[in-house]
Amino acid sequence: MTTPLSTDRMKYYQLMALVCEDLTANTKAIDAMVRGGHEATSSQLMAVRFGRNVHLTWLIDLVRVILPTYSIPDNLLPAPTAPAVVDASLFQEASL
């Protein structure tokens, strides 16, 4: 039995192990992503593609563009973040 992948770093390396050889096939996709408004620069995406920059969500974006038919396993997707709950009483005016 293996331990579950708990961190985004672990998920990044597991996904990279699955797709690393196929990601090098299409270099024009990174330029298209940047021109399309991706938040990362082309050099940042290249670093993610080569494993120099560990950023799971950008790797997933790359996989979805370069390998559109590849189905990313659910256990390698980032955990959904819960919205922050703000206690409204913190912002009420104090009555003296």
mmCIF file of N, CA and C in Angstrom:
data_model
loop_
_atom_site.group_PDB
_atom_site.id
_atom_site.type_symbol
_atom_site.label_atom_id
_atom_site.label_comp_id
_atom_site.label_asym_id
_atom_site.label_seq_id
_atom_site.Cartn_x
_atom_site.Cartn_y
_atom_site.Cartn_z
ATOM 1 N N MET A 1 0.841 -1.177 0.000
ATOM 2 C CA MET A 1 0.000 0.000 0.000
ATOM 3 C C MET A 1 0.888 1.243 0.000
ATOM 4 N N THR A 2 0.542 2.179 -0.842
ATOM 5 C CA THR A 2 1.317 3.408 -0.911
ATOM 6 C C THR A 2 0.604 4.513 -0.150
ATOM 7 N N THR A 3 1.379 5.452 0.309
ATOM 8 C CA THR A 3 0.783 6.588 1.014
ATOM 9 C C THR A 3 0.182 7.542 -0.012
ATOM 10 N N PRO A 4 -0.892 8.216 0.338
ATOM 11 C CA PRO A 4 -1.508 9.145 -0.618
ATOM 12 C C PRO A 4 -0.610 10.359 -0.861
ATOM 13 N N LEU A 5 -0.742 10.911 -2.043
ATOM 14 C CA LEU A 5 0.025 12.109 -2.375
ATOM 15 C C LEU A 5 -0.628 13.286 -1.678
ATOM 16 N N SER A 6 0.100 13.873 -0.748
ATOM 17 C CA SER A 6 -0.526 14.882 0.102
ATOM 18 C C SER A 6 -0.151 16.312 -0.255
ATOM 19 N N THR A 7 0.968 16.514 -0.891
ATOM 20 C CA THR A 7 1.371 17.887 -1.189
ATOM 21 C C THR A 7 1.353 18.122 -2.699
ATOM 22 N N ASP A 8 1.246 19.373 -3.075
ATOM 23 C CA ASP A 8 1.276 19.711 -4.498
ATOM 24 C C ASP A 8 2.624 19.363 -5.113
ATOM 25 N N ARG A 9 3.672 19.443 -4.323
ATOM 26 C CA ARG A 9 5.010 19.089 -4.812
ATOM 27 C C ARG A 9 5.066 17.606 -5.181
ATOM 28 N N MET A 10 4.517 16.757 -4.344
ATOM 29 C CA MET A 10 4.489 15.321 -4.624
ATOM 30 C C MET A 10 3.651 15.034 -5.868
ATOM 31 N N LYS A 11 2.523 15.724 -5.980
ATOM 32 C CA LYS A 11 1.639 15.538 -7.134
ATOM 33 C C LYS A 11 2.320 16.010 -8.415
ATOM 34 N N TYR A 12 3.054 17.114 -8.327
ATOM 35 C CA TYR A 12 3.785 17.632 -9.484
ATOM 36 C C TYR A 12 4.750 16.572 -10.006
ATOM 37 N N TYR A 13 5.563 16.018 -9.121
ATOM 38 C CA TYR A 13 6.569 15.056 -9.560
ATOM 39 C C TYR A 13 5.935 13.767 -10.074
ATOM 40 N N GLN A 14 4.834 13.348 -9.502
ATOM 41 C CA GLN A 14 4.154 12.149 -9.988
ATOM 42 C C GLN A 14 3.583 12.391 -11.391
ATOM 43 N N LEU A 15 2.929 13.538 -11.581
ATOM 44 C CA LEU A 15 2.389 13.861 -12.903
ATOM 45 C C LEU A 15 3.516 14.045 -13.913
ATOM 46 N N MET A 16 4.586 14.688 -13.505
ATOM 47 C CA MET A 16 5.728 14.882 -14.395
ATOM 48 C C MET A 16 6.310 13.538 -14.830
ATOM 49 N N ALA A 17 6.359 12.577 -13.914
ATOM 50 C CA ALA A 17 6.866 11.252 -14.256
ATOM 51 C C ALA A 17 5.999 10.587 -15.325
ATOM 52 N N LEU A 18 4.714 10.882 -15.314
ATOM 53 C CA LEU A 18 3.800 10.273 -16.280
ATOM 54 C C LEU A 18 3.871 10.921 -17.662
ATOM 55 N N VAL A 19 4.143 12.214 -17.718
ATOM 56 C CA VAL A 19 4.023 12.929 -18.996
ATOM 57 C C VAL A 19 5.312 13.579 -19.493
ATOM 58 N N CYS A 20 6.420 13.428 -18.793
ATOM 59 C CA CYS A 20 7.629 14.198 -19.115
ATOM 60 C C CYS A 20 8.110 13.988 -20.547
ATOM 61 N N GLU A 21 8.056 12.783 -21.062
ATOM 62 C CA GLU A 21 8.550 12.545 -22.415
ATOM 63 C C GLU A 21 7.645 13.159 -23.469
ATOM 64 N N ASP A 22 6.358 13.240 -23.183
ATOM 65 C CA ASP A 22 5.410 13.780 -24.154
ATOM 66 C C ASP A 22 5.347 15.304 -24.134
ATOM 67 N N LEU A 23 5.759 15.927 -23.041
ATOM 68 C CA LEU A 23 5.687 17.386 -22.944
ATOM 69 C C LEU A 23 6.697 18.091 -23.837
ATOM 70 N N THR A 24 7.757 17.420 -24.216
ATOM 71 C CA THR A 24 8.791 18.064 -25.026
ATOM 72 C C THR A 24 8.417 18.120 -26.498
ATOM 73 N N ALA A 25 7.321 17.490 -26.877
ATOM 74 C CA ALA A 25 6.950 17.394 -28.287
ATOM 75 C C ALA A 25 6.491 18.717 -28.889
ATOM 76 N N ASN A 26 5.812 19.551 -28.134
ATOM 77 C CA ASN A 26 5.201 20.754 -28.695
ATOM 78 C C ASN A 26 5.718 21.995 -27.975
ATOM 79 N N THR A 27 6.667 22.666 -28.591
ATOM 80 C CA THR A 27 7.227 23.864 -27.961
ATOM 81 C C THR A 27 6.421 25.116 -28.285
ATOM 82 N N LYS A 28 5.630 25.095 -29.339
ATOM 83 C CA LYS A 28 4.835 26.262 -29.721
ATOM 84 C C LYS A 28 3.649 26.472 -28.790
ATOM 85 N N ALA A 29 3.257 25.449 -28.073
ATOM 86 C CA ALA A 29 2.099 25.558 -27.182
ATOM 87 C C ALA A 29 2.354 26.554 -26.054
ATOM 88 N N ILE A 30 3.576 26.620 -25.583
ATOM 89 C CA ILE A 30 3.899 27.553 -24.497
ATOM 90 C C ILE A 30 3.725 28.991 -24.969
ATOM 91 N N ASP A 31 4.211 29.291 -26.161
ATOM 92 C CA ASP A 31 4.030 30.645 -26.700
ATOM 93 C C ASP A 31 2.553 30.966 -26.881
ATOM 94 N N ALA A 32 1.791 29.986 -27.338
ATOM 95 C CA ALA A 32 0.353 30.199 -27.519
ATOM 96 C C ALA A 32 -0.339 30.447 -26.181
ATOM 97 N N MET A 33 0.104 29.749 -25.141
ATOM 98 C CA MET A 33 -0.482 29.949 -23.814
ATOM 99 C C MET A 33 -0.206 31.362 -23.307
ATOM 100 N N VAL A 34 1.022 31.827 -23.492
ATOM 101 C CA VAL A 34 1.393 33.166 -23.021
ATOM 102 C C VAL A 34 0.627 34.225 -23.805
ATOM 103 N N ARG A 35 0.546 34.057 -25.109
ATOM 104 C CA ARG A 35 -0.218 35.009 -25.927
ATOM 105 C C ARG A 35 -1.701 34.975 -25.580
ATOM 106 N N GLY A 36 -2.172 33.825 -25.134
ATOM 107 C CA GLY A 36 -3.577 33.676 -24.765
ATOM 108 C C GLY A 36 -3.909 34.240 -23.396
ATOM 109 N N GLY A 37 -2.906 34.751 -22.688
ATOM 110 C CA GLY A 37 -3.167 35.408 -21.416
ATOM 111 C C GLY A 37 -2.830 34.599 -20.179
ATOM 112 N N HIS A 38 -2.021 33.556 -20.320
ATOM 113 C CA HIS A 38 -1.633 32.778 -19.135
ATOM 114 C C HIS A 38 -0.827 33.665 -18.200
ATOM 115 N N GLU A 39 -0.996 33.445 -16.899
ATOM 116 C CA GLU A 39 -0.334 34.297 -15.905
ATOM 117 C C GLU A 39 1.180 34.142 -15.880
ATOM 118 N N ALA A 40 1.695 33.005 -16.330
ATOM 119 C CA ALA A 40 3.137 32.757 -16.309
ATOM 120 C C ALA A 40 3.783 33.247 -17.602
ATOM 121 N N THR A 41 5.057 33.581 -17.500
ATOM 122 C CA THR A 41 5.816 33.948 -18.692
ATOM 123 C C THR A 41 6.267 32.676 -19.399
ATOM 124 N N SER A 42 6.757 32.829 -20.613
ATOM 125 C CA SER A 42 7.196 31.645 -21.349
ATOM 126 C C SER A 42 8.391 30.983 -20.671
ATOM 127 N N SER A 43 9.294 31.769 -20.096
ATOM 128 C CA SER A 43 10.446 31.162 -19.415
ATOM 129 C C SER A 43 10.011 30.416 -18.151
ATOM 130 N N GLN A 44 8.996 30.922 -17.461
ATOM 131 C CA GLN A 44 8.484 30.214 -16.283
ATOM 132 C C GLN A 44 7.833 28.895 -16.688
ATOM 133 N N LEU A 45 7.071 28.905 -17.777
ATOM 134 C CA LEU A 45 6.434 27.671 -18.242
ATOM 135 C C LEU A 45 7.466 26.671 -18.748
ATOM 136 N N MET A 46 8.528 27.162 -19.382
ATOM 137 C CA MET A 46 9.603 26.262 -19.810
ATOM 138 C C MET A 46 10.266 25.619 -18.595
ATOM 139 N N ALA A 47 10.465 26.393 -17.540
ATOM 140 C CA ALA A 47 11.066 25.848 -16.321
ATOM 141 C C ALA A 47 10.159 24.801 -15.691
ATOM 142 N N VAL A 48 8.858 25.004 -15.750
ATOM 143 C CA VAL A 48 7.913 24.005 -15.238
ATOM 144 C C VAL A 48 7.996 22.747 -16.093
ATOM 145 N N ARG A 49 8.057 22.922 -17.389
ATOM 146 C CA ARG A 49 8.104 21.781 -18.310
ATOM 147 C C ARG A 49 9.363 20.946 -18.119
ATOM 148 N N PHE A 50 10.478 21.598 -17.776
ATOM 149 C CA PHE A 50 11.730 20.874 -17.582
ATOM 150 C C PHE A 50 11.958 20.447 -16.140
ATOM 151 N N GLY A 51 11.044 20.780 -15.236
ATOM 152 C CA GLY A 51 11.171 20.360 -13.849
ATOM 153 C C GLY A 51 12.019 21.268 -12.991
ATOM 154 N N ARG A 52 12.358 22.440 -13.481
ATOM 155 C CA ARG A 52 13.165 23.380 -12.696
ATOM 156 C C ARG A 52 12.321 24.227 -11.761
ATOM 157 N N ASN A 53 11.061 24.391 -12.091
ATOM 158 C CA ASN A 53 10.137 25.180 -11.274
ATOM 159 C C ASN A 53 8.941 24.291 -10.947
ATOM 160 N N VAL A 54 8.748 23.985 -9.685
ATOM 161 C CA VAL A 54 7.666 23.094 -9.268
ATOM 162 C C VAL A 54 6.412 23.926 -9.033
ATOM 163 N N HIS A 55 5.499 23.860 -9.991
ATOM 164 C CA HIS A 55 4.242 24.604 -9.903
ATOM 165 C C HIS A 55 3.161 23.708 -10.505
ATOM 166 N N LEU A 56 2.394 23.039 -9.655
ATOM 167 C CA LEU A 56 1.442 22.022 -10.103
ATOM 168 C C LEU A 56 0.383 22.579 -11.041
ATOM 169 N N THR A 57 -0.214 23.709 -10.723
ATOM 170 C CA THR A 57 -1.302 24.211 -11.571
ATOM 171 C C THR A 57 -0.795 24.591 -12.961
ATOM 172 N N TRP A 58 0.413 25.112 -13.058
ATOM 173 C CA TRP A 58 0.962 25.436 -14.375
ATOM 174 C C TRP A 58 1.292 24.169 -15.149
ATOM 175 N N LEU A 59 1.762 23.130 -14.462
ATOM 176 C CA LEU A 59 2.019 21.858 -15.134
ATOM 177 C C LEU A 59 0.714 21.278 -15.669
ATOM 178 N N ILE A 60 -0.340 21.366 -14.896
ATOM 179 C CA ILE A 60 -1.644 20.876 -15.350
ATOM 180 C C ILE A 60 -2.105 21.671 -16.568
ATOM 181 N N ASP A 61 -1.898 22.984 -16.552
ATOM 182 C CA ASP A 61 -2.244 23.807 -17.715
ATOM 183 C C ASP A 61 -1.458 23.360 -18.945
ATOM 184 N N LEU A 62 -0.171 23.088 -18.770
ATOM 185 C CA LEU A 62 0.656 22.620 -19.882
ATOM 186 C C LEU A 62 0.163 21.287 -20.425
ATOM 187 N N VAL A 63 -0.142 20.367 -19.527
ATOM 188 C CA VAL A 63 -0.610 19.050 -19.952
ATOM 189 C C VAL A 63 -1.918 19.178 -20.721
ATOM 190 N N ARG A 64 -2.813 20.020 -20.249
ATOM 191 C CA ARG A 64 -4.112 20.178 -20.916
ATOM 192 C C ARG A 64 -3.976 20.811 -22.301
ATOM 193 N N VAL A 65 -2.958 21.635 -22.509
ATOM 194 C CA VAL A 65 -2.762 22.257 -23.824
ATOM 195 C C VAL A 65 -1.951 21.349 -24.748
ATOM 196 N N ILE A 66 -0.850 20.810 -24.250
ATOM 197 C CA ILE A 66 0.038 20.008 -25.091
ATOM 198 C C ILE A 66 -0.520 18.607 -25.328
ATOM 199 N N LEU A 67 -1.163 18.035 -24.328
ATOM 200 C CA LEU A 67 -1.729 16.686 -24.436
ATOM 201 C C LEU A 67 -3.230 16.732 -24.144
ATOM 202 N N PRO A 68 -4.022 17.284 -25.045
ATOM 203 C CA PRO A 68 -5.446 17.487 -24.742
ATOM 204 C C PRO A 68 -6.236 16.200 -24.511
ATOM 205 N N THR A 69 -5.767 15.077 -25.024
ATOM 206 C CA THR A 69 -6.504 13.823 -24.834
ATOM 207 C C THR A 69 -6.079 13.082 -23.571
ATOM 208 N N TYR A 70 -5.018 13.554 -22.918
ATOM 209 C CA TYR A 70 -4.536 12.891 -21.703
ATOM 210 C C TYR A 70 -5.473 13.203 -20.545
ATOM 211 N N SER A 71 -5.884 12.172 -19.857
ATOM 212 C CA SER A 71 -6.767 12.336 -18.700
ATOM 213 C C SER A 71 -5.919 12.338 -17.427
ATOM 214 N N ILE A 72 -5.854 13.483 -16.781
ATOM 215 C CA ILE A 72 -5.064 13.613 -15.556
ATOM 216 C C ILE A 72 -5.801 12.901 -14.427
ATOM 217 N N PRO A 73 -5.133 11.972 -13.732
ATOM 218 C CA PRO A 73 -5.795 11.274 -12.620
ATOM 219 C C PRO A 73 -6.254 12.248 -11.538
ATOM 220 N N ASP A 74 -7.406 11.965 -10.962
ATOM 221 C CA ASP A 74 -7.982 12.854 -9.948
ATOM 222 C C ASP A 74 -7.065 13.049 -8.746
ATOM 223 N N ASN A 75 -6.311 12.014 -8.382
ATOM 224 C CA ASN A 75 -5.453 12.142 -7.204
ATOM 225 C C ASN A 75 -4.245 13.049 -7.448
ATOM 226 N N LEU A 76 -4.026 13.461 -8.697
ATOM 227 C CA LEU A 76 -2.917 14.364 -9.004
ATOM 228 C C LEU A 76 -3.363 15.808 -9.189
ATOM 229 N N LEU A 77 -4.651 16.051 -9.111
ATOM 230 C CA LEU A 77 -5.158 17.418 -9.203
ATOM 231 C C LEU A 77 -4.994 18.107 -7.856
ATOM 232 N N PRO A 78 -4.809 19.424 -7.851
ATOM 233 C CA PRO A 78 -4.662 20.129 -6.572
ATOM 234 C C PRO A 78 -5.932 20.012 -5.738
ATOM 235 N N ALA A 79 -5.743 19.958 -4.447
ATOM 236 C CA ALA A 79 -6.895 19.890 -3.543
ATOM 237 C C ALA A 79 -7.666 21.195 -3.629
ATOM 238 N N PRO A 80 -8.993 21.113 -3.667
ATOM 239 C CA PRO A 80 -9.768 22.363 -3.719
ATOM 240 C C PRO A 80 -9.572 23.153 -2.435
ATOM 241 N N THR A 81 -9.440 24.435 -2.596
ATOM 242 C CA THR A 81 -9.261 25.286 -1.424
ATOM 243 C C THR A 81 -10.619 25.749 -0.939
ATOM 244 N N ALA A 82 -10.808 25.665 0.348
ATOM 245 C CA ALA A 82 -12.073 26.093 0.944
ATOM 246 C C ALA A 82 -12.089 27.612 1.014
ATOM 247 N N PRO A 83 -13.229 28.211 0.728
ATOM 248 C CA PRO A 83 -13.289 29.673 0.836
ATOM 249 C C PRO A 83 -13.095 30.109 2.281
ATOM 250 N N ALA A 84 -12.461 31.225 2.447
ATOM 251 C CA ALA A 84 -12.209 31.746 3.789
ATOM 252 C C ALA A 84 -13.522 32.174 4.435
ATOM 253 N N VAL A 85 -13.689 31.780 5.667
ATOM 254 C CA VAL A 85 -14.883 32.155 6.417
ATOM 255 C C VAL A 85 -14.506 33.323 7.318
ATOM 256 N N VAL A 86 -15.229 34.394 7.171
ATOM 257 C CA VAL A 86 -14.948 35.595 7.952
ATOM 258 C C VAL A 86 -16.061 35.769 8.968
ATOM 259 N N ASP A 87 -15.669 35.921 10.202
ATOM 260 C CA ASP A 87 -16.641 36.143 11.268
ATOM 261 C C ASP A 87 -17.111 37.591 11.195
ATOM 262 N N ALA A 88 -18.384 37.787 10.910
ATOM 263 C CA ALA A 88 -18.935 39.137 10.745
ATOM 264 C C ALA A 88 -18.861 39.948 12.036
ATOM 265 N N SER A 89 -18.834 39.281 13.175
ATOM 266 C CA SER A 89 -18.798 40.019 14.439
ATOM 267 C C SER A 89 -17.483 40.780 14.623
ATOM 268 N N LEU A 90 -16.458 40.402 13.896
ATOM 269 C CA LEU A 90 -15.183 41.105 13.995
ATOM 270 C C LEU A 90 -15.271 42.518 13.432
ATOM 271 N N PHE A 91 -16.227 42.739 12.552
ATOM 272 C CA PHE A 91 -16.323 44.026 11.876
ATOM 273 C C PHE A 91 -17.474 44.890 12.384
ATOM 274 N N GLN A 92 -18.111 44.475 13.452
ATOM 275 C CA GLN A 92 -19.190 45.281 14.013
ATOM 276 C C GLN A 92 -18.592 46.347 14.924
ATOM 277 N N GLU A 93 -19.239 47.489 14.934
ATOM 278 C CA GLU A 93 -18.756 48.572 15.779
ATOM 279 C C GLU A 93 -19.005 48.230 17.243
ATOM 280 N N ALA A 94 -18.043 48.564 18.040
ATOM 281 C CA ALA A 94 -18.177 48.324 19.479
ATOM 282 C C ALA A 94 -19.089 49.389 20.075
ATOM 283 N N SER A 95 -19.986 48.958 20.920
ATOM 284 C CA SER A 95 -20.877 49.924 21.584
ATOM 285 C C SER A 95 -20.325 50.197 22.978
ATOM 286 N N LEU A 96 -20.220 51.441 23.311
ATOM 287 C CA LEU A 96 -19.671 51.831 24.614
ATOM 288 C C LEU A 96 -20.736 52.251 25.560
#
